[in-house]
Coordinates of C-alpha atoms and ligand atoms in Angstrom, one line a residue:
M4 CA 113.2 112.5 128.1
Q5 CA 111.1 109.5 127.1
Q6 CA 112.9 107.4 124.5
L7 CA 110.5 106.8 121.6
G8 CA 110.8 104.4 118.7
L9 CA 110.9 105.6 115.1
G10 CA 107.5 104.4 114.2
I11 CA 104.4 106.5 113.8
A12 CA 100.9 106.4 115.3
I13 CA 97.8 108.4 114.3
T14 CA 96.5 109.5 117.6
G15 CA 93.8 112.2 117.0
S16 CA 91.5 113.4 114.3
G17 CA 89.3 116.4 113.7
S18 CA 87.3 118.0 110.9
A19 CA 85.3 121.1 110.0
V20 CA 82.9 122.1 107.2
P21 CA 81.3 125.5 106.4
P22 CA 77.8 125.8 107.8
T23 CA 76.1 126.3 104.4
A24 CA 74.9 123.2 102.7
L25 CA 74.0 123.3 99.0
S26 CA 71.6 120.5 97.9
N27 CA 71.3 118.9 94.5
E28 CA 67.9 120.5 94.3
Q29 CA 69.4 123.9 94.8
L30 CA 72.1 123.2 92.2
S31 CA 69.4 122.4 89.7
Q32 CA 68.3 126.0 90.0
I33 CA 71.8 127.1 89.0
V34 CA 72.6 124.7 86.1
E35 CA 70.6 122.3 84.0
T36 CA 70.8 119.2 86.2
S37 CA 68.7 117.1 88.6
D38 CA 69.0 115.4 92.0
E39 CA 68.3 112.1 90.1
W40 CA 71.2 112.6 87.7
I41 CA 73.7 113.8 90.3
A42 CA 72.8 111.1 92.9
S43 CA 72.8 108.2 90.4
R44 CA 76.1 109.2 88.7
T45 CA 78.0 110.3 91.8
G46 CA 76.2 109.4 95.0
I47 CA 76.4 113.1 96.1
R48 CA 73.3 114.7 97.6
E49 CA 74.7 117.9 99.1
R50 CA 78.0 119.7 99.6
H51 CA 79.1 122.5 102.0
V52 CA 80.3 125.8 100.6
G53 CA 82.2 128.6 102.4
S54 CA 81.0 132.1 102.6
P55 CA 83.2 135.0 101.5
E56 CA 84.2 135.7 105.1
L57 CA 85.4 132.2 105.8
S58 CA 89.1 131.7 105.3
L59 CA 90.7 128.3 104.5
A60 CA 93.1 128.9 107.4
D61 CA 90.1 129.2 109.8
L62 CA 88.5 126.0 108.6
A63 CA 91.8 124.2 108.7
A64 CA 92.6 125.5 112.2
Q65 CA 89.2 124.3 113.5
A66 CA 90.0 120.8 112.2
G67 CA 93.5 120.9 113.6
E68 CA 92.4 122.1 117.0
A69 CA 89.9 119.2 117.2
A70 CA 92.6 116.6 116.3
L71 CA 95.0 118.0 119.0
S72 CA 92.1 118.0 121.5
M73 CA 91.3 114.3 120.8
A74 CA 94.9 113.4 121.3
A75 CA 95.2 115.7 124.3
L76 CA 98.4 117.3 123.0
P77 CA 99.0 121.0 123.8
A78 CA 99.5 123.0 120.6
A79 CA 102.9 124.2 122.0
E80 CA 104.2 120.6 121.6
V81 CA 103.6 120.3 117.9
D82 CA 106.8 120.2 115.9
L83 CA 105.5 120.4 112.4
I84 CA 102.3 121.4 110.7
I85 CA 101.7 120.3 107.1
L86 CA 98.8 121.8 105.3
A87 CA 97.8 119.8 102.3
T88 CA 95.8 122.1 100.1
S89 CA 95.4 123.4 96.5
T90 CA 93.3 126.4 97.6
A91 CA 95.4 128.3 100.1
D92 CA 94.2 131.8 101.0
D93 CA 97.7 133.0 100.0
L94 CA 99.9 131.5 97.3
F95 CA 102.8 132.0 99.6
G96 CA 101.2 129.5 101.9
S97 CA 98.6 129.3 104.7
A98 CA 100.3 126.8 107.1
A99 CA 102.1 129.5 109.1
L100 CA 98.9 131.4 109.7
I101 CA 97.4 128.1 111.1
Q102 CA 100.4 127.7 113.3
A103 CA 99.7 131.2 114.7
K104 CA 95.9 130.6 115.1
L105 CA 96.6 127.4 117.0
G106 CA 99.3 128.9 119.2
A107 CA 101.7 126.1 118.0
S108 CA 104.6 128.5 118.5
R109 CA 107.3 125.9 118.3
A110 CA 106.1 124.3 115.1
V111 CA 107.5 124.8 111.6
A112 CA 104.7 124.9 109.1
F113 CA 104.4 124.6 105.3
D114 CA 101.9 123.9 102.6
L115 CA 102.0 120.8 100.4
T116 CA 100.1 120.7 97.1
A117 CA 99.1 117.4 95.6
A118 CA 95.4 118.1 94.9
C119 CA 93.2 115.2 96.0
S120 CA 96.2 113.1 96.9
G121 CA 97.5 115.8 99.3
F122 CA 96.5 114.0 102.5
L123 CA 98.2 110.7 101.5
F124 CA 101.3 112.6 100.3
G125 CA 101.3 114.5 103.6
L126 CA 100.9 111.4 105.7
V127 CA 103.9 109.8 104.1
T128 CA 105.9 113.1 104.4
A129 CA 105.0 113.4 108.1
A130 CA 106.1 109.7 108.6
Q131 CA 109.5 110.4 107.0
F132 CA 110.2 113.2 109.4
I133 CA 109.2 111.1 112.4
R134 CA 111.0 107.9 111.2
A135 CA 114.2 110.0 110.7
G136 CA 114.0 111.0 114.3
T137 CA 113.6 114.7 113.4
Y138 CA 110.2 115.4 114.8
Q139 CA 107.8 113.7 117.3
N140 CA 104.4 115.5 116.8
V141 CA 103.2 116.3 113.4
L142 CA 99.8 117.9 112.7
L143 CA 98.6 117.1 109.2
I144 CA 95.6 119.0 107.9
G145 CA 93.9 118.4 104.5
A146 CA 91.8 121.4 103.7
D147 CA 90.3 122.7 100.5
M148 CA 87.7 125.2 99.3
L149 CA 87.2 124.3 95.7
S150 CA 84.0 126.3 95.6
R151 CA 86.2 129.3 95.1
W152 CA 87.6 127.8 91.8
T153 CA 84.5 126.0 90.5
D154 CA 82.8 127.2 87.4
W155 CA 79.3 127.5 88.6
S156 CA 78.0 127.5 85.0
D157 CA 79.6 124.1 84.2
R158 CA 77.3 121.3 85.2
R159 CA 80.0 118.7 84.6
T160 CA 82.2 120.0 87.4
C161 CA 80.1 122.2 89.8
I162 CA 78.0 119.2 91.0
L163 CA 81.1 117.4 92.3
F164 CA 83.0 119.6 94.7
G165 CA 82.5 120.8 98.2
D166 CA 84.6 122.7 100.9
G167 CA 86.0 121.1 104.1
A168 CA 88.9 120.4 106.3
G169 CA 90.2 117.3 108.1
A170 CA 93.2 116.8 110.3
V171 CA 95.2 114.0 112.1
L172 CA 97.9 114.2 114.7
I173 CA 100.8 111.9 113.9
Q174 CA 103.1 111.0 116.7
A175 CA 106.3 109.1 117.2
N176 CA 105.5 105.6 118.6
E177 CA 107.3 102.4 119.5
R178 CA 105.1 100.4 117.2
D179 CA 105.0 101.7 113.6
C180 CA 101.4 102.0 112.5
L181 CA 102.2 103.0 108.9
L182 CA 102.4 99.6 107.6
G183 CA 103.0 100.2 103.9
F184 CA 102.6 102.9 101.2
E185 CA 103.0 103.7 97.6
L186 CA 102.9 107.1 95.9
R187 CA 102.8 107.9 92.2
S188 CA 102.7 110.8 89.7
D189 CA 102.1 111.0 86.0
G190 CA 102.5 114.4 84.5
T191 CA 101.8 113.1 81.0
Q192 CA 98.1 113.2 82.0
N193 CA 98.3 116.6 83.6
N194 CA 95.7 118.1 81.3
C195 CA 92.9 115.9 82.6
L196 CA 92.3 118.0 85.7
N197 CA 93.5 121.6 86.1
L198 CA 93.2 124.8 88.1
A199 CA 95.6 126.6 85.9
Y200 CA 97.2 129.9 85.8
Q201 CA 96.7 131.8 82.6
P202 CA 99.4 134.4 81.9
Q203 CA 98.7 137.5 79.9
A204 CA 101.6 139.4 78.4
K205 CA 102.5 142.5 80.2
S206 CA 105.4 144.7 79.0
V207 CA 107.1 146.4 81.9
L208 CA 110.0 147.8 79.8
E209 CA 110.9 147.6 76.2
G210 CA 112.1 144.0 75.6
V211 CA 110.9 142.9 79.1
D212 CA 107.6 141.0 78.9
L213 CA 106.1 139.3 81.9
G214 CA 103.2 136.9 82.2
Q215 CA 100.7 138.5 84.6
G216 CA 97.4 136.8 84.8
N217 CA 94.9 134.9 86.9
Y218 CA 94.0 131.4 87.9
Q219 CA 91.2 129.9 85.8
F220 CA 88.3 127.8 86.9
I221 CA 88.7 124.1 87.3
T222 CA 88.6 122.1 84.1
M223 CA 88.3 118.3 84.0
N224 CA 88.0 115.4 81.7
G225 CA 85.7 113.4 83.9
Q226 CA 85.7 110.2 82.0
E227 CA 89.5 110.1 81.8
V228 CA 89.8 110.8 85.5
Y229 CA 87.2 108.1 86.3
R230 CA 89.0 105.5 84.2
F231 CA 92.4 106.5 85.7
A232 CA 91.1 106.1 89.2
V233 CA 89.4 102.7 88.7
R234 CA 92.5 101.4 87.0
Q235 CA 95.3 102.8 89.2
V236 CA 93.8 102.8 92.7
P237 CA 93.5 99.0 93.2
E238 CA 97.0 98.6 91.9
V239 CA 98.6 101.0 94.5
I240 CA 96.5 99.5 97.3
E241 CA 97.7 96.0 96.4
K242 CA 101.3 97.2 96.3
S243 CA 100.9 98.8 99.7
L244 CA 99.3 95.7 101.1
Y245 CA 102.3 93.7 99.8
R246 CA 104.7 96.0 101.5
A247 CA 102.6 95.7 104.7
K248 CA 102.7 91.9 104.4
L249 CA 98.9 91.9 104.6
T250 CA 96.1 90.5 102.4
I251 CA 93.0 92.5 101.6
D252 CA 90.8 90.3 104.0
Q253 CA 93.0 91.5 106.9
I254 CA 92.0 95.1 106.5
D255 CA 89.1 96.5 108.6
W256 CA 88.2 99.5 106.4
L257 CA 88.7 100.8 102.9
L258 CA 89.0 104.6 103.0
L259 CA 89.2 106.1 99.5
H260 CA 89.2 109.7 98.4
Q261 CA 85.5 110.6 98.3
A262 CA 85.2 111.5 94.6
N263 CA 82.3 109.4 93.3
Q264 CA 80.4 106.5 94.8
R265 CA 80.7 104.7 91.5
I266 CA 84.5 104.9 91.9
L267 CA 84.3 103.6 95.5
D268 CA 82.0 100.7 94.3
A269 CA 84.2 99.8 91.3
V270 CA 87.5 99.8 93.3
S271 CA 86.0 97.8 96.2
Q272 CA 84.6 95.3 93.9
R273 CA 87.9 94.9 92.1
L274 CA 89.7 94.4 95.5
N275 CA 86.9 92.1 96.8
V276 CA 86.1 94.3 99.8
P277 CA 82.6 94.0 101.0
P278 CA 80.4 97.2 101.1
E279 CA 80.2 97.2 104.9
K280 CA 84.0 97.8 105.1
V281 CA 83.9 100.8 102.6
I282 CA 83.8 104.2 104.3
S283 CA 81.6 106.7 102.4
N284 CA 80.3 110.1 103.4
L285 CA 80.4 111.8 100.0
A286 CA 76.6 112.0 100.0
H287 CA 76.8 114.9 102.4
Y288 CA 80.1 116.6 101.4
G289 CA 80.9 115.9 97.7
N290 CA 84.5 115.8 96.8
T291 CA 86.4 117.9 99.3
S292 CA 89.8 117.2 97.7
A293 CA 92.7 117.0 100.2
A294 CA 90.1 117.1 103.1
S295 CA 88.0 114.1 102.0
I296 CA 90.0 111.3 103.6
P297 CA 90.6 112.8 107.0
L298 CA 87.0 114.2 107.1
A299 CA 85.6 110.7 106.5
L300 CA 88.1 109.2 109.0
D301 CA 87.2 111.7 111.7
E302 CA 83.5 111.0 111.3
E303 CA 84.0 107.2 111.6
V304 CA 86.3 107.6 114.6
R305 CA 83.8 109.9 116.4
Q306 CA 80.9 107.6 115.7
G307 CA 82.9 104.8 117.3
R308 CA 83.0 102.7 114.1
V309 CA 86.7 102.9 113.5
K310 CA 88.4 101.7 116.7
P311 CA 91.9 101.7 118.0
G312 CA 93.9 98.9 116.4
D313 CA 91.7 98.8 113.2
I314 CA 93.7 98.5 110.0
I315 CA 92.7 101.0 107.2
A316 CA 93.6 100.8 103.5
S317 CA 93.4 104.3 102.2
S318 CA 94.0 105.8 98.7
G319 CA 93.9 109.3 97.3
F320 CA 93.9 110.2 93.6
G321 CA 93.5 113.3 91.5
A322 CA 95.1 116.2 89.7
G323 CA 98.7 116.0 88.6
L324 CA 97.9 113.3 88.0
T325 CA 98.9 112.1 91.4
W326 CA 97.7 109.0 93.4
G327 CA 98.8 106.9 96.3
A328 CA 97.8 104.5 99.0
A329 CA 98.7 103.8 102.6
I330 CA 97.9 101.0 105.0
F331 CA 97.8 102.2 108.5
R332 CA 96.5 101.2 111.9
W333 CA 94.3 103.7 113.8
G334 CA 95.6 104.6 117.3
R335 CA 98.8 103.4 119.0
Ligands
UT7_9 O1 89.4 114.0 92.7 C1 89.2 113.5 91.4 C2 88.2 114.4 90.8 N1 87.5 114.0 89.7 C3 86.7 112.9 89.6 O2 86.6 112.1 90.5 C4 85.8 112.8 88.4 C5 85.7 111.4 87.9 N2 84.6 111.3 87.0 C6 83.3 111.3 87.3 O3 83.0 111.2 88.4 C7 82.3 111.2 86.2 O4 83.0 111.2 84.9 C8 81.3 112.4 86.2 C9 80.4 112.3 87.4 C10 82.1 113.7 86.3 C11 80.4 112.4 84.9 O5 79.8 111.2 84.8 P1 79.7 110.4 83.5 O6 78.9 109.2 83.7 O7 81.2 110.1 83.1 O8 79.0 111.4 82.5 P2 79.5 112.0 81.1 O9 80.5 113.0 81.3 O10 79.8 110.8 80.2 O11 78.1 112.6 80.6 C12 77.0 111.9 80.2 C13 75.9 112.8 79.8 C14 76.4 113.9 78.8 O12 75.3 114.1 77.9 P3 75.3 113.6 76.4 O13 76.6 114.1 75.8 O14 75.4 112.1 76.6 O15 74.0 114.0 75.9 C15 76.6 115.1 79.7 O16 76.4 116.3 79.0 O17 75.4 113.5 81.0 C16 75.5 114.9 80.7 N3 75.8 115.6 82.0 C17 74.9 116.0 82.9 N4 73.5 115.9 82.8 C18 72.9 116.4 83.9 C19 77.0 116.0 82.5 N5 76.9 116.5 83.7 C20 75.6 116.6 83.9 C21 74.8 117.1 85.0 N6 73.4 116.9 85.0 N7 75.4 117.6 86.1

């Protein structure tokens, strides 16, 4: 058996979005808004939304299959599948279903929930398993269908979100391509962004009351989340760069969670990253939560813009609140 080092390499990527695109113009027929307002405040022009027949597991499996195919790794050789999602088809988890769909019969599979930071948290989790020598091939999929939980009568939130999936294959490698990271949580600000369960009292026996209810639509304090992102994201990127022993001018790409173009602009300005190094595809997809970073990465890789050896500074941020950054090299 080949002796591998305890580093990681990101060797393949894939992505998938539902076929139906919903433009700002169409949205303005649903709520009182306009293409001008949405585009100028967020940079978003359209987003993709899943039909009732489309499962999150299907979308995620499509992205996962494309990542395996790029890396030319047979599904049977995957050791671990991590599905970063907040919108699983099944609260018990959807990762095992993806394992079955891919035929990754040897892989253990679990869901990881950290909202829009899910991909970053998943990347670091995958790296820990590889660095510990436990696993060699980890398929990390970020997938979300927030359209299911969006209040389509709330113009403050329904303009932002879209559905999608992105995946990367992370493999054991002599050279460690995860150069630095920093993850954070702050539950004191939990009420800024929620997809919350609301229990209703149900008495099953005298003296035995249970809370049986439903999940409510997404609620968000947009201005608070905006301020939090612009303040915290540069800080975790700088910390990760410090750990990687790199300076910001040594990175090739800034790849942020695709929430709002104004956030991308403000963070890149604070860090002094020129616009041509900032990856942005949110005009076409909106905020796809855990999918946004791998979806954008996959597009850049397939267009040949991100090349093997390129150094990427990435950051995710969102509900929890959670946020984090990672500096990684694309390819081996
Ligand atoms: O993954 C993390 C997820 N969350 C985020 O990234 C959200 C971060 N926050 C944001 O992106 C921005 O706060 C928003 C895009 C959500 C909102 O932009 P804003 O510049 O903070 O707008 P605002 O909430 O201050 O609203 C300004 C005005 C309000 O009208 P009044 O009260 O000034 O008369 C809103 O009612 O714009 C109004 N408004 C809209 N008008 C047209 C809010 N939403 C809309 C809309 N169309 N869709």
